Coordinates of C-alpha atoms and ligand atoms in Angstrom, one line a residue:
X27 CA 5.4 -5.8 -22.6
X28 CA 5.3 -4.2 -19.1
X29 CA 6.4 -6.0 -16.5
X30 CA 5.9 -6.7 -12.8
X31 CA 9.3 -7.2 -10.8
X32 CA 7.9 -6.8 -7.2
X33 CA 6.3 -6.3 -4.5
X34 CA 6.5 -4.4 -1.2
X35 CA 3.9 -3.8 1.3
X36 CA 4.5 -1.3 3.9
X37 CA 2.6 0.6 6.9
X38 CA 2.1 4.2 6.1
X39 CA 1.7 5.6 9.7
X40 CA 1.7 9.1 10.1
X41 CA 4.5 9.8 12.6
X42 CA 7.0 7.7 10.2
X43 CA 6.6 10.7 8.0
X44 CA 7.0 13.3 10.7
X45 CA 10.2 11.3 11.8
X46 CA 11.7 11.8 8.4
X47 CA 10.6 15.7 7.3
X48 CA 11.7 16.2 10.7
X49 CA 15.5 14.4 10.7
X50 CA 14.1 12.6 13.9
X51 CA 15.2 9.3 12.5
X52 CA 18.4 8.7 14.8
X53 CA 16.4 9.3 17.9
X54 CA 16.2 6.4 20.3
X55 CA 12.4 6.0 20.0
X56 CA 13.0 5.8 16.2
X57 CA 16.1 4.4 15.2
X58 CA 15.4 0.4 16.2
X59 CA 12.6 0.9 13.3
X60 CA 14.6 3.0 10.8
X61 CA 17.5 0.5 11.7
X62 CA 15.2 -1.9 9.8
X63 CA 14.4 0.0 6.5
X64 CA 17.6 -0.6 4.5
X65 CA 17.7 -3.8 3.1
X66 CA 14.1 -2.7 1.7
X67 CA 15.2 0.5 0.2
X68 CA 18.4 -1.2 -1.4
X69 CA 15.9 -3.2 -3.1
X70 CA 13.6 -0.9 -4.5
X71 CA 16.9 1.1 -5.8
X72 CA 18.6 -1.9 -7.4
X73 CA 14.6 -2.3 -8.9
X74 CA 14.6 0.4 -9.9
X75 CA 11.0 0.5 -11.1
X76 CA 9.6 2.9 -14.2
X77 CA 5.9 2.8 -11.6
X78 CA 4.7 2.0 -8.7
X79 CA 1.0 1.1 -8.4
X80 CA 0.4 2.0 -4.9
X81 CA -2.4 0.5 -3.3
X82 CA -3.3 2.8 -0.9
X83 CA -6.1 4.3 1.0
X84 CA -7.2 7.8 1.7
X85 CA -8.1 9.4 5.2
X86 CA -11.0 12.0 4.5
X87 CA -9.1 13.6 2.5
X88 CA -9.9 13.6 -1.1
X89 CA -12.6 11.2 -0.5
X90 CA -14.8 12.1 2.5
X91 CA -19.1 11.1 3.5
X92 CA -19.8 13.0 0.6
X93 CA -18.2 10.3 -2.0
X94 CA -17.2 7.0 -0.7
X95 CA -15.5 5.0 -4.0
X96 CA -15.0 1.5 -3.1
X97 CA -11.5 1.2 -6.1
X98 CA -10.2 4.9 -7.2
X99 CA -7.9 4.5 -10.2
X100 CA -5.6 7.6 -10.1
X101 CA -5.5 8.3 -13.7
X102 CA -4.0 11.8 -13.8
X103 CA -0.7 13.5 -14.8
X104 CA 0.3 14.2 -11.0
X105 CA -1.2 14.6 -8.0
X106 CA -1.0 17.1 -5.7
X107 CA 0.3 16.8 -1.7
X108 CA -2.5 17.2 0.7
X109 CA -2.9 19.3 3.8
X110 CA -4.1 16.9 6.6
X111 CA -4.3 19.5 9.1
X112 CA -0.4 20.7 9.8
X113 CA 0.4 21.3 6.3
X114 CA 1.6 19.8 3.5
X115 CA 4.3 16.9 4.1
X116 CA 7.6 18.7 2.4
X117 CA 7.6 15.7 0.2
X118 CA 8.1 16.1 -4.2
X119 CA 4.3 16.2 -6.1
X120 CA 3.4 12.4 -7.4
X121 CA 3.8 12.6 -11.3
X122 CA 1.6 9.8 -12.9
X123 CA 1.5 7.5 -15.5
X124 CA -1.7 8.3 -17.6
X125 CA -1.1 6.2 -20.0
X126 CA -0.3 3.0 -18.3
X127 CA -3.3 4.3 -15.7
X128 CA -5.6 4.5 -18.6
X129 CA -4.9 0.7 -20.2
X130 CA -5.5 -0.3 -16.1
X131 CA -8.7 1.4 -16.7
X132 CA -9.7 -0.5 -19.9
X133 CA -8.2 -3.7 -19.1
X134 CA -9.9 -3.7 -15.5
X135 CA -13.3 -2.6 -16.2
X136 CA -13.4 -5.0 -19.3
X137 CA -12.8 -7.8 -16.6
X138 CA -15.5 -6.6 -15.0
X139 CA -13.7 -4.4 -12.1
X140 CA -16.0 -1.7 -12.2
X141 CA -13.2 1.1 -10.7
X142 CA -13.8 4.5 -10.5
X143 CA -11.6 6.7 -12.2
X144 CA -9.6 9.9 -10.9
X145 CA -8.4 12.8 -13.0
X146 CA -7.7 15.3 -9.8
X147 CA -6.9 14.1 -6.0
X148 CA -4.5 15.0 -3.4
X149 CA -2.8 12.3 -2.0
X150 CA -2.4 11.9 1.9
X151 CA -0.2 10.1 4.6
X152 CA -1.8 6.7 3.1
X153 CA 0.4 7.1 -0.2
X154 CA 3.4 9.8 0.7
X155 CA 4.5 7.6 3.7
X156 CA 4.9 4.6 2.0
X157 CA 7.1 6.6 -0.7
X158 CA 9.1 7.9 2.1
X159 CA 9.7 4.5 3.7
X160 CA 11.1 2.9 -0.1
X161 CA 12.8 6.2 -1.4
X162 CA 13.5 8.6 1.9
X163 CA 14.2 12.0 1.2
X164 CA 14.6 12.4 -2.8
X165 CA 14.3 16.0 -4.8
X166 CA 11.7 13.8 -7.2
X167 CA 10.5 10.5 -6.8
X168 CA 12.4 8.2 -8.9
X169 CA 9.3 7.0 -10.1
X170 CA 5.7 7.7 -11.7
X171 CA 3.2 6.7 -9.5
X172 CA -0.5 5.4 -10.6
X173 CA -2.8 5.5 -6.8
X174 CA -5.2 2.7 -6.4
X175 CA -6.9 3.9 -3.3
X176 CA -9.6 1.5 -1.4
X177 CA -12.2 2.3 1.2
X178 CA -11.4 0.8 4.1
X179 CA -12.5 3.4 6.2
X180 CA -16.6 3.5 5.9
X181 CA -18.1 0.1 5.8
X182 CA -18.6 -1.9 3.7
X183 CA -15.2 -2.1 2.7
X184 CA -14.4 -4.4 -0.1
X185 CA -13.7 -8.3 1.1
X186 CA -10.3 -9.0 1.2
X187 CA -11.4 -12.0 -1.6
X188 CA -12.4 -9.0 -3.7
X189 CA -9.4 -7.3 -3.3
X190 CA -7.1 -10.5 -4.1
X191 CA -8.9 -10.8 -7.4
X192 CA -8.6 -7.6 -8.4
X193 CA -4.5 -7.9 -7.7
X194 CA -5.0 -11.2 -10.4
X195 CA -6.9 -8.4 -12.7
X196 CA -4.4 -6.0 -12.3
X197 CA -1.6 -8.0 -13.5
X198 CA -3.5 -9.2 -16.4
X199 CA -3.5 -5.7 -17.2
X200 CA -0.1 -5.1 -16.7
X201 CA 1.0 -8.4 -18.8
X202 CA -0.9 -7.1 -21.6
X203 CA 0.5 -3.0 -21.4
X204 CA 2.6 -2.4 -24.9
X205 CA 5.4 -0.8 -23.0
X206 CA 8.2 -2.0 -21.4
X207 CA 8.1 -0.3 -18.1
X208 CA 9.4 -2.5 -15.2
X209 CA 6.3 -2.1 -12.4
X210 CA 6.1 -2.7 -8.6
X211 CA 3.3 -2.7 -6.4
X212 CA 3.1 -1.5 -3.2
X213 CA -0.1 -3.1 -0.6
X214 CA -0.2 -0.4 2.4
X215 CA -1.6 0.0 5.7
X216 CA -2.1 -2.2 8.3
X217 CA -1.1 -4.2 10.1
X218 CA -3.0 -4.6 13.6
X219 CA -3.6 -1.0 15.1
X220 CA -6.9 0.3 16.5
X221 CA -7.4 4.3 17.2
X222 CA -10.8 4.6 18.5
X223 CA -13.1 3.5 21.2
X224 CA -12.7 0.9 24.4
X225 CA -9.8 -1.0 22.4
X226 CA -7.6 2.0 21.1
X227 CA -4.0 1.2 21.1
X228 CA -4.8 -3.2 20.3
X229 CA -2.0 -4.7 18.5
X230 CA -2.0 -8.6 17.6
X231 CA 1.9 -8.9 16.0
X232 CA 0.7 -13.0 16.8
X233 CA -2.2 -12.9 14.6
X234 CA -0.1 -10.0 12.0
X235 CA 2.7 -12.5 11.6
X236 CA 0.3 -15.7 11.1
X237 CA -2.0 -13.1 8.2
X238 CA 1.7 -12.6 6.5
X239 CA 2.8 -16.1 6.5
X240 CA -0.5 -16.7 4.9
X241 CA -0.4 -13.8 2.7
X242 CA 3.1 -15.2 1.2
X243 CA 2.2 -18.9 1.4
X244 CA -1.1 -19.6 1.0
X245 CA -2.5 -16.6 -0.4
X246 CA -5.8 -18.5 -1.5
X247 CA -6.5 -18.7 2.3
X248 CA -5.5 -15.1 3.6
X249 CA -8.6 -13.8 0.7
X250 CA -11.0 -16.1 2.8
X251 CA -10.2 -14.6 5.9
X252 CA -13.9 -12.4 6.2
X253 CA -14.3 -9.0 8.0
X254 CA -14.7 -9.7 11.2
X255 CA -11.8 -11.8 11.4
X256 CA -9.9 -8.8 10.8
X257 CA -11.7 -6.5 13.4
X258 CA -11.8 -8.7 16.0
X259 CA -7.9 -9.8 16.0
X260 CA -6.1 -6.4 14.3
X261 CA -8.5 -4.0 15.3
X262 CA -10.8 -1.3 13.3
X263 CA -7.9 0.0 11.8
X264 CA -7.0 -3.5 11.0
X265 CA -9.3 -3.6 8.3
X266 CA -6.5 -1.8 6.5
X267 CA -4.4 -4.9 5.5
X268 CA -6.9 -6.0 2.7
X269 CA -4.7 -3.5 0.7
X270 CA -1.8 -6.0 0.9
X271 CA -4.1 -8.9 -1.1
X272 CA -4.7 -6.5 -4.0
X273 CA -0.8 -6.5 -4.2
X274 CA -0.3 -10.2 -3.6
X275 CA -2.8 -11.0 -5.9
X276 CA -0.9 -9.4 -8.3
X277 CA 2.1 -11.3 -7.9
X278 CA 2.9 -15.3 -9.4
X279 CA 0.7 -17.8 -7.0
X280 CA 4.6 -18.7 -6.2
X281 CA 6.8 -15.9 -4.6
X282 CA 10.0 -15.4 -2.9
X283 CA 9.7 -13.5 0.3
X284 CA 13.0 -11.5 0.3
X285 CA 12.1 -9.0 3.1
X286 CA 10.2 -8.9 6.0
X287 CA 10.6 -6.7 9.0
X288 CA 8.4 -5.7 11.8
X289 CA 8.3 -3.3 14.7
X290 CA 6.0 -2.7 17.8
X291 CA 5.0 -0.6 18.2
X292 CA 5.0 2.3 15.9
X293 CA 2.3 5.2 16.9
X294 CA -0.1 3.0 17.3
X295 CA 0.4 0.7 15.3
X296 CA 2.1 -2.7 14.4
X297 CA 4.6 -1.6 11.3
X298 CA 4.8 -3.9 8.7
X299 CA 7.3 -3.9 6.4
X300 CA 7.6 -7.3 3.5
X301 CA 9.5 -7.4 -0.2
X302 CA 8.6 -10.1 -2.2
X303 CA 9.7 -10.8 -5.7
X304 CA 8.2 -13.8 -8.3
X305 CA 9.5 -17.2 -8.7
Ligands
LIG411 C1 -1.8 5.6 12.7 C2 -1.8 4.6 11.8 C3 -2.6 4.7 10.7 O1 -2.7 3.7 9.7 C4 -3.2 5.9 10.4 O2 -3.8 6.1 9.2 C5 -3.1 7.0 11.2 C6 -2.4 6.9 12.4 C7 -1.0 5.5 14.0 O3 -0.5 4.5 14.4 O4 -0.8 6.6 14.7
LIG412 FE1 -4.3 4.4 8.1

């Protein structure tokens, strides 16, 4: 039987992965952040997952107008590096896990997650950042990688009730997977940052901290917080953090936080950084 040994949720902001491709990390503007990363990335190594199920979203770039899927289930053998503009992050391809992706599939849609599945994508800042942040600079990722990416850029995203129940579905499926591969999850995005209109720049690290306490606590009561909730105190780009209940969900009702770190500001952006494990 697989097997689900973690959890970490992680920002994925942009510049983080600019400061690494780029050596910047030592730099004073950088290094109180990076300062924080290690007792994070010891984790994941003494992990050591088989997968990670990153639970991610995508920018307008393999999704755009054109196709707005609410749950994309990366089913594919790898997935390419995208180009968001200043080409591609010099980061290793994302090799998949088809066949674990596939039971997800079966498992999920039998419960009645209706996903939509994905054969071809390239992957953007949303999922390669994160990777940087656990594993930093590696020739290959040390692990395969099934995407579960989430709109949570058009409305109507899903509610963050939705997204917490599909985390419980997800682990059913995982619990029930033949194998034996040891699985993390990753919840991305987030937390309070807004990069548009009369409030670009908000950042609530009060109401953040509060929505992680919850999230590790009381998990029950972080799915009922609704949409606006999120908008008004974390900002459009708040929105993001229903990413991290698809990952809690996934985990016991009873967890040990092992990890948390924060930093403000990064970019824009409150960085969150959180490792929990099951009791
Ligand atoms: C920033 C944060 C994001 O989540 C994102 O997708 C793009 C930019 C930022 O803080 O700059
Ligand atoms: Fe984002």
């Amino acid at each position: 039987m697989a097997e689900l040994v973690g959890a970490l949720g992680t920002s994925h902001i942009p510049a983080v992965g600019v400061a690494i491709d780029k050596g910047r990390t030592q730099e004073p503007y950088w290094k109180p952040y990076f300062d924080k990363l290690p007792p994070a990335r010891e984790w994941i190594a003494a992990v050591d997952p088989d997968v990670c199920i990153i639970v991610y979203n995508d920018h307008a770039t393999a999704f755009s107008l054109a196709l707005i899927p609410t749950f994309a289930l990366g089913v594919g053998e790898r997935f390419g590096i995208a180009d968001e503009g200043f080409g591609k992050r010099p980061v290793p391809e994302v090799e998949g896990h088809p066949d674990l992706a596939w039971h997800l599939a079966e498992s999920l849609i039998l419960d009645e997650f209706d996903l939509t599945l994905v054969n071809e994508m390239e992957v953007d800042h949303g999922l390669t950042v994160p990777l940087s942040v656990a594993y930093g600079q590696p020739d290959r990722w040390p692990c395969r990688v099934i995407p579960l990416a989430v709109n949570v850029v058009q409305y109507p995203p899903p509610t963050g009730n939705r997204c917490f129940r599909l985390g419980q579905a997800i682990r059913r499926a995982i619990d029930s997977y033949p194998g034996n591969e040891r699985v993390v999850i990753f919840g991305t995005g987030g937390l309070s940052h807004q990069l548009q209109a009369e409030r670009a720049g908000l950042i609530n690290a009060e109401w953040d901290a509060h929505f992680l306490d919850l999230l590790v606590t009381d998990p029950e009561a972080a799915a009922r917080i609704e949409h606006i909730e999120y908008l008004r105190e974390a900002g459009s780009e708040g929105i993001e953090m229903v990413m991290w209940l698809i990952m809690r969900g996934a985990m016991n009702p009873t967890v040990r936080e092992i990890y948390r770190a924060t930093h403000v500001p990064t970019s824009n952006t409150h960085n969150g950084l959180l490792v929990l494990e099951n009791t």
